[in-house]
Amino acid sequence: DVKVTQSSRYLVKRTGEKVFLECVQDMDHENMFWYRQDPGLGLRLIYFSYDVKMKEKGDIPEGYSVSREKKERFSLILESASTNQTSMYLCASILGKGGELFFGSGTQLSVL
Amino acid sequence: RKEVEQDPGPFNVPEGATVAFNCTYSNSASQSFFWYRQDCRKEPKLLMSVYSSGNEDGRFTAQLNRASQYISLLIRDSKLSDSATYLCVVINDYKLSFGAGTTVTVRA
């Protein structure tokens, strides 16, 4: 069974903390994505990566960075967490350009 | 203008009813289209792909209208278990764009 695993289901952090969200996929997919989902706004793309060490900005990259040192792992970093980054974060991966997108179960991040 | 727009609903329908809703996209070069289903507090999961010729999967029918740049989803004989948020996904090269979702609630 294919799997995208996010390291934490719930996370509570303080303003100004550095936050790491980890995502691992076991399907040998080239492409990986980080989205945030907020009520009424849907899923918004933060960053994506189509290969190891490659990264591309999505629609809302400000305040975030990413790391992809290995094919199976794509990390999202909040350098200095702020309250407006409280959200559900979803990692996803896809084999090619038009295949099925597989999601992790999400991390609900609260920044206090 | 948003790249992908959906009527947020909610569509509140009785069991057995037919419900249909659309999703419009702005980029005419978009290549692939999908419908995803998301249950409350869960991750989205693929419901079905949308092909140019239209396709059916049981009680679900998806259509693509390239000329008017929209895709549609129709659910026949609605079940209580169909209650969910339905997200359309439009792919252009490596970029996947999501609609904000259409909420469907099926009542007994």
mmCIF file of C-alpha atoms in Angstrom:
data_model
loop_
_atom_site.group_PDB
_atom_site.id
_atom_site.type_symbol
_atom_site.label_atom_id
_atom_site.label_comp_id
_atom_site.label_asym_id
_atom_site.label_seq_id
_atom_site.Cartn_x
_atom_site.Cartn_y
_atom_site.Cartn_z
ATOM 1 C CA ASP A 1 0.000 0.000 0.000
ATOM 2 C CA VAL A 2 1.424 3.351 -1.025
ATOM 3 C CA LYS A 3 2.250 5.734 1.733
ATOM 4 C CA VAL A 4 3.023 9.365 2.410
ATOM 5 C CA THR A 5 3.900 9.862 6.049
ATOM 6 C CA GLN A 6 3.975 13.149 7.889
ATOM 7 C CA SER A 7 5.907 13.180 11.121
ATOM 8 C CA SER A 8 3.315 14.835 13.350
ATOM 9 C CA ARG A 9 -0.472 14.921 13.319
ATOM 10 C CA TYR A 10 -0.717 17.858 15.735
ATOM 11 C CA LEU A 11 1.926 20.414 16.639
ATOM 12 C CA VAL A 12 1.852 23.441 18.927
ATOM 13 C CA LYS A 13 4.653 25.992 18.666
ATOM 14 C CA ARG A 14 5.376 29.471 19.937
ATOM 15 C CA THR A 15 5.824 32.590 17.845
ATOM 16 C CA GLY A 16 9.410 32.911 16.660
ATOM 17 C CA GLU A 17 10.261 29.222 16.947
ATOM 18 C CA LYS A 18 11.833 27.354 14.068
ATOM 19 C CA VAL A 19 9.527 24.569 12.952
ATOM 20 C CA PHE A 20 10.334 21.484 10.871
ATOM 21 C CA LEU A 21 7.604 19.471 9.176
ATOM 22 C CA GLU A 22 8.820 16.199 7.742
ATOM 23 C CA CYS A 23 7.304 14.168 4.936
ATOM 24 C CA VAL A 24 8.425 10.780 3.666
ATOM 25 C CA GLN A 25 7.023 8.797 0.735
ATOM 26 C CA ASP A 26 7.766 5.191 -0.099
ATOM 27 C CA MET A 27 6.650 5.186 -3.737
ATOM 28 C CA ASP A 28 9.856 6.439 -5.396
ATOM 29 C CA HIS A 29 7.982 9.513 -6.656
ATOM 30 C CA GLU A 30 9.978 12.326 -8.196
ATOM 31 C CA ASN A 31 7.561 15.105 -7.381
ATOM 32 C CA MET A 32 6.635 16.233 -3.903
ATOM 33 C CA PHE A 33 4.533 19.129 -2.675
ATOM 34 C CA TRP A 34 3.694 21.103 0.433
ATOM 35 C CA TYR A 35 0.271 22.681 0.746
ATOM 36 C CA ARG A 36 -1.524 24.507 3.478
ATOM 37 C CA GLN A 37 -5.280 24.293 3.815
ATOM 38 C CA ASP A 38 -7.396 26.958 5.461
ATOM 39 C CA PRO A 39 -11.195 27.179 5.686
ATOM 40 C CA GLY A 40 -12.662 28.893 2.652
ATOM 41 C CA LEU A 41 -9.307 29.139 0.906
ATOM 42 C CA GLY A 42 -8.764 25.530 -0.086
ATOM 43 C CA LEU A 43 -5.315 24.088 -0.650
ATOM 44 C CA ARG A 44 -2.592 26.554 -1.476
ATOM 45 C CA LEU A 45 0.784 25.457 -2.781
ATOM 46 C CA ILE A 46 3.752 26.552 -0.700
ATOM 47 C CA TYR A 47 6.656 24.785 -2.439
ATOM 48 C CA PHE A 48 7.210 21.800 -4.657
ATOM 49 C CA SER A 49 10.170 19.723 -5.731
ATOM 50 C CA TYR A 50 10.532 17.644 -8.889
ATOM 51 C CA ASP A 51 13.901 16.133 -8.042
ATOM 52 C CA VAL A 52 16.431 15.773 -5.266
ATOM 53 C CA LYS A 53 17.885 19.157 -4.303
ATOM 54 C CA MET A 54 15.454 20.909 -6.645
ATOM 55 C CA LYS A 55 12.742 23.209 -5.346
ATOM 56 C CA GLU A 56 10.254 25.620 -6.827
ATOM 57 C CA LYS A 57 8.164 28.273 -5.153
ATOM 58 C CA GLY A 58 4.458 27.796 -5.154
ATOM 59 C CA ASP A 59 1.815 30.453 -4.648
ATOM 60 C CA ILE A 60 2.597 31.350 -1.028
ATOM 61 C CA PRO A 61 6.280 30.664 -0.264
ATOM 62 C CA GLU A 62 6.856 33.665 2.014
ATOM 63 C CA GLY A 63 7.919 32.630 5.492
ATOM 64 C CA TYR A 64 8.730 29.078 4.418
ATOM 65 C CA SER A 65 11.676 27.159 3.045
ATOM 66 C CA VAL A 66 12.108 23.527 2.015
ATOM 67 C CA SER A 67 14.753 20.879 1.819
ATOM 68 C CA ARG A 68 14.969 17.795 -0.371
ATOM 69 C CA GLU A 69 18.247 15.986 0.277
ATOM 70 C CA LYS A 70 16.852 12.536 -0.515
ATOM 71 C CA LYS A 71 14.217 11.494 -3.014
ATOM 72 C CA GLU A 72 11.859 10.113 -0.404
ATOM 73 C CA ARG A 73 11.970 13.034 2.029
ATOM 74 C CA PHE A 74 10.686 16.587 1.623
ATOM 75 C CA SER A 75 10.886 18.912 4.609
ATOM 76 C CA LEU A 76 9.052 22.176 5.173
ATOM 77 C CA ILE A 77 10.727 24.731 7.431
ATOM 78 C CA LEU A 78 9.169 27.715 9.129
ATOM 79 C CA GLU A 79 12.201 29.830 9.987
ATOM 80 C CA SER A 80 10.358 31.958 12.544
ATOM 81 C CA ALA A 81 6.818 30.799 13.127
ATOM 82 C CA SER A 82 4.060 33.388 13.212
ATOM 83 C CA THR A 83 0.426 33.129 14.264
ATOM 84 C CA ASN A 84 -0.773 33.497 10.663
ATOM 85 C CA GLN A 85 0.998 30.227 9.880
ATOM 86 C CA THR A 86 -1.482 28.343 12.039
ATOM 87 C CA SER A 87 -2.980 25.946 9.527
ATOM 88 C CA MET A 88 -3.321 22.369 8.293
ATOM 89 C CA TYR A 89 -0.220 21.392 6.331
ATOM 90 C CA LEU A 90 -0.476 18.641 3.755
ATOM 91 C CA CYS A 91 2.383 16.917 1.994
ATOM 92 C CA ALA A 92 1.775 15.107 -1.283
ATOM 93 C CA SER A 93 3.677 13.213 -3.924
ATOM 94 C CA ILE A 94 3.040 12.231 -7.526
ATOM 95 C CA LEU A 95 4.921 9.963 -9.922
ATOM 96 C CA GLY A 96 4.800 11.972 -13.117
ATOM 97 C CA LYS A 97 2.912 15.045 -14.197
ATOM 98 C CA GLY A 98 -0.569 13.683 -14.568
ATOM 99 C CA GLY A 99 -0.857 10.760 -12.210
ATOM 100 C CA GLU A 100 -2.605 10.355 -8.905
ATOM 101 C CA LEU A 101 -1.549 12.692 -6.130
ATOM 102 C CA PHE A 102 -1.092 10.929 -2.798
ATOM 103 C CA PHE A 103 -1.429 12.913 0.395
ATOM 104 C CA GLY A 104 -0.106 12.471 3.875
ATOM 105 C CA SER A 105 -2.626 12.635 6.692
ATOM 106 C CA GLY A 106 -1.713 16.247 7.447
ATOM 107 C CA THR A 107 -0.181 18.210 10.313
ATOM 108 C CA GLN A 108 -2.398 20.637 12.192
ATOM 109 C CA LEU A 109 0.020 23.333 13.323
ATOM 110 C CA SER A 110 -0.969 25.882 15.926
ATOM 111 C CA VAL A 111 1.344 28.834 16.517
ATOM 112 C CA LEU A 112 0.639 30.642 19.780
ATOM 113 C CA ARG B 1 -8.978 35.751 -10.997
ATOM 114 C CA LYS B 2 -8.314 32.456 -9.243
ATOM 115 C CA GLU B 3 -6.875 29.674 -11.359
ATOM 116 C CA VAL B 4 -9.547 27.231 -10.273
ATOM 117 C CA GLU B 5 -12.947 28.179 -8.901
ATOM 118 C CA GLN B 6 -15.697 26.078 -7.420
ATOM 119 C CA ASP B 7 -19.118 26.812 -6.011
ATOM 120 C CA PRO B 8 -18.511 26.208 -2.293
ATOM 121 C CA GLY B 9 -22.073 25.029 -1.670
ATOM 122 C CA PRO B 10 -23.143 23.561 0.589
ATOM 123 C CA PHE B 11 -25.378 21.324 -1.475
ATOM 124 C CA ASN B 12 -27.833 19.799 0.925
ATOM 125 C CA VAL B 13 -29.676 16.932 -0.774
ATOM 126 C CA PRO B 14 -31.885 14.000 0.288
ATOM 127 C CA GLU B 15 -30.773 10.419 -0.129
ATOM 128 C CA GLY B 16 -31.411 9.192 -3.631
ATOM 129 C CA ALA B 17 -31.200 12.635 -5.218
ATOM 130 C CA THR B 18 -28.889 13.664 -8.029
ATOM 131 C CA VAL B 19 -26.449 16.473 -7.369
ATOM 132 C CA ALA B 20 -24.103 18.139 -9.831
ATOM 133 C CA PHE B 21 -21.571 20.921 -9.613
ATOM 134 C CA ASN B 22 -18.866 22.509 -11.703
ATOM 135 C CA CYS B 23 -15.336 23.727 -11.459
ATOM 136 C CA THR B 24 -13.965 26.398 -13.789
ATOM 137 C CA TYR B 25 -10.307 26.903 -14.637
ATOM 138 C CA SER B 26 -8.545 29.882 -16.156
ATOM 139 C CA ASN B 27 -5.543 28.342 -17.945
ATOM 140 C CA SER B 28 -6.564 26.977 -21.316
ATOM 141 C CA ALA B 29 -3.275 25.032 -21.514
ATOM 142 C CA SER B 30 -4.206 22.851 -18.542
ATOM 143 C CA GLN B 31 -3.582 19.222 -19.304
ATOM 144 C CA SER B 32 -5.075 16.956 -16.667
ATOM 145 C CA PHE B 33 -8.116 17.142 -14.471
ATOM 146 C CA PHE B 34 -9.225 15.240 -11.399
ATOM 147 C CA TRP B 35 -11.862 15.157 -8.722
ATOM 148 C CA TYR B 36 -10.739 14.482 -5.158
ATOM 149 C CA ARG B 37 -12.892 13.762 -2.156
ATOM 150 C CA GLN B 38 -12.040 15.078 1.303
ATOM 151 C CA ASP B 39 -13.795 13.953 4.452
ATOM 152 C CA CYS B 40 -13.807 16.147 7.536
ATOM 153 C CA ARG B 41 -10.325 16.365 9.114
ATOM 154 C CA LYS B 42 -8.886 13.897 6.619
ATOM 155 C CA GLU B 43 -6.569 14.213 3.671
ATOM 156 C CA PRO B 44 -7.959 14.441 0.121
ATOM 157 C CA LYS B 45 -8.184 11.193 -1.832
ATOM 158 C CA LEU B 46 -8.601 10.638 -5.530
ATOM 159 C CA LEU B 47 -12.197 10.119 -6.588
ATOM 160 C CA MET B 48 -11.740 10.014 -10.340
ATOM 161 C CA SER B 49 -9.824 11.378 -13.266
ATOM 162 C CA VAL B 50 -11.655 13.478 -15.837
ATOM 163 C CA TYR B 51 -11.183 12.548 -19.470
ATOM 164 C CA SER B 52 -12.018 14.572 -22.554
ATOM 165 C CA SER B 53 -14.682 12.078 -23.552
ATOM 166 C CA GLY B 54 -16.263 12.073 -20.123
ATOM 167 C CA ASN B 55 -16.149 9.119 -17.795
ATOM 168 C CA GLU B 56 -18.307 7.273 -15.356
ATOM 169 C CA ASP B 57 -17.508 5.324 -12.221
ATOM 170 C CA GLY B 58 -20.585 3.779 -10.736
ATOM 171 C CA ARG B 59 -22.860 6.592 -9.577
ATOM 172 C CA PHE B 60 -20.302 9.273 -10.413
ATOM 173 C CA THR B 61 -19.935 10.958 -13.801
ATOM 174 C CA ALA B 62 -17.233 13.452 -14.674
ATOM 175 C CA GLN B 63 -17.201 15.685 -17.732
ATOM 176 C CA LEU B 64 -14.688 18.073 -19.254
ATOM 177 C CA ASN B 65 -15.668 21.049 -21.387
ATOM 178 C CA ARG B 66 -12.482 22.531 -22.825
ATOM 179 C CA ALA B 67 -14.255 25.204 -24.848
ATOM 180 C CA SER B 68 -15.867 26.704 -21.755
ATOM 181 C CA GLN B 69 -13.024 25.631 -19.471
ATOM 182 C CA TYR B 70 -14.883 23.742 -16.818
ATOM 183 C CA ILE B 71 -15.197 20.264 -15.418
ATOM 184 C CA SER B 72 -18.250 18.834 -13.752
ATOM 185 C CA LEU B 73 -19.125 16.076 -11.324
ATOM 186 C CA LEU B 74 -22.523 14.454 -11.104
ATOM 187 C CA ILE B 75 -23.545 12.095 -8.327
ATOM 188 C CA ARG B 76 -26.607 9.931 -8.927
ATOM 189 C CA ASP B 77 -28.653 8.150 -6.264
ATOM 190 C CA SER B 78 -26.851 9.990 -3.457
ATOM 191 C CA LYS B 79 -25.910 8.023 -0.356
ATOM 192 C CA LEU B 80 -25.288 9.333 3.146
ATOM 193 C CA SER B 81 -21.677 8.275 2.692
ATOM 194 C CA ASP B 82 -21.297 10.713 -0.216
ATOM 195 C CA SER B 83 -21.308 13.608 2.274
ATOM 196 C CA ALA B 84 -17.898 15.216 1.851
ATOM 197 C CA THR B 85 -16.067 18.096 0.249
ATOM 198 C CA TYR B 86 -15.210 17.574 -3.406
ATOM 199 C CA LEU B 87 -12.087 19.255 -4.718
ATOM 200 C CA CYS B 88 -11.262 19.722 -8.353
ATOM 201 C CA VAL B 89 -7.621 19.606 -9.373
ATOM 202 C CA VAL B 90 -6.231 21.073 -12.569
ATOM 203 C CA ILE B 91 -2.717 20.255 -13.714
ATOM 204 C CA ASN B 92 -0.563 22.388 -15.965
ATOM 205 C CA ASP B 93 2.944 20.968 -16.353
ATOM 206 C CA TYR B 94 4.171 20.405 -12.784
ATOM 207 C CA LYS B 95 1.748 22.783 -11.196
ATOM 208 C CA LEU B 96 -1.366 21.389 -9.541
ATOM 209 C CA SER B 97 -4.083 23.896 -8.730
ATOM 210 C CA PHE B 98 -6.927 23.075 -6.399
ATOM 211 C CA GLY B 99 -10.378 24.506 -6.142
ATOM 212 C CA ALA B 100 -11.505 25.488 -2.647
ATOM 213 C CA GLY B 101 -13.983 22.617 -2.644
ATOM 214 C CA THR B 102 -17.716 22.021 -2.922
ATOM 215 C CA THR B 103 -19.402 20.684 0.199
ATOM 216 C CA VAL B 104 -22.129 18.100 -0.278
ATOM 217 C CA THR B 105 -24.342 16.961 2.576
ATOM 218 C CA VAL B 106 -26.706 14.062 1.960
ATOM 219 C CA ARG B 107 -29.535 13.804 4.492
ATOM 220 C CA ALA B 108 -31.678 10.811 5.359
#
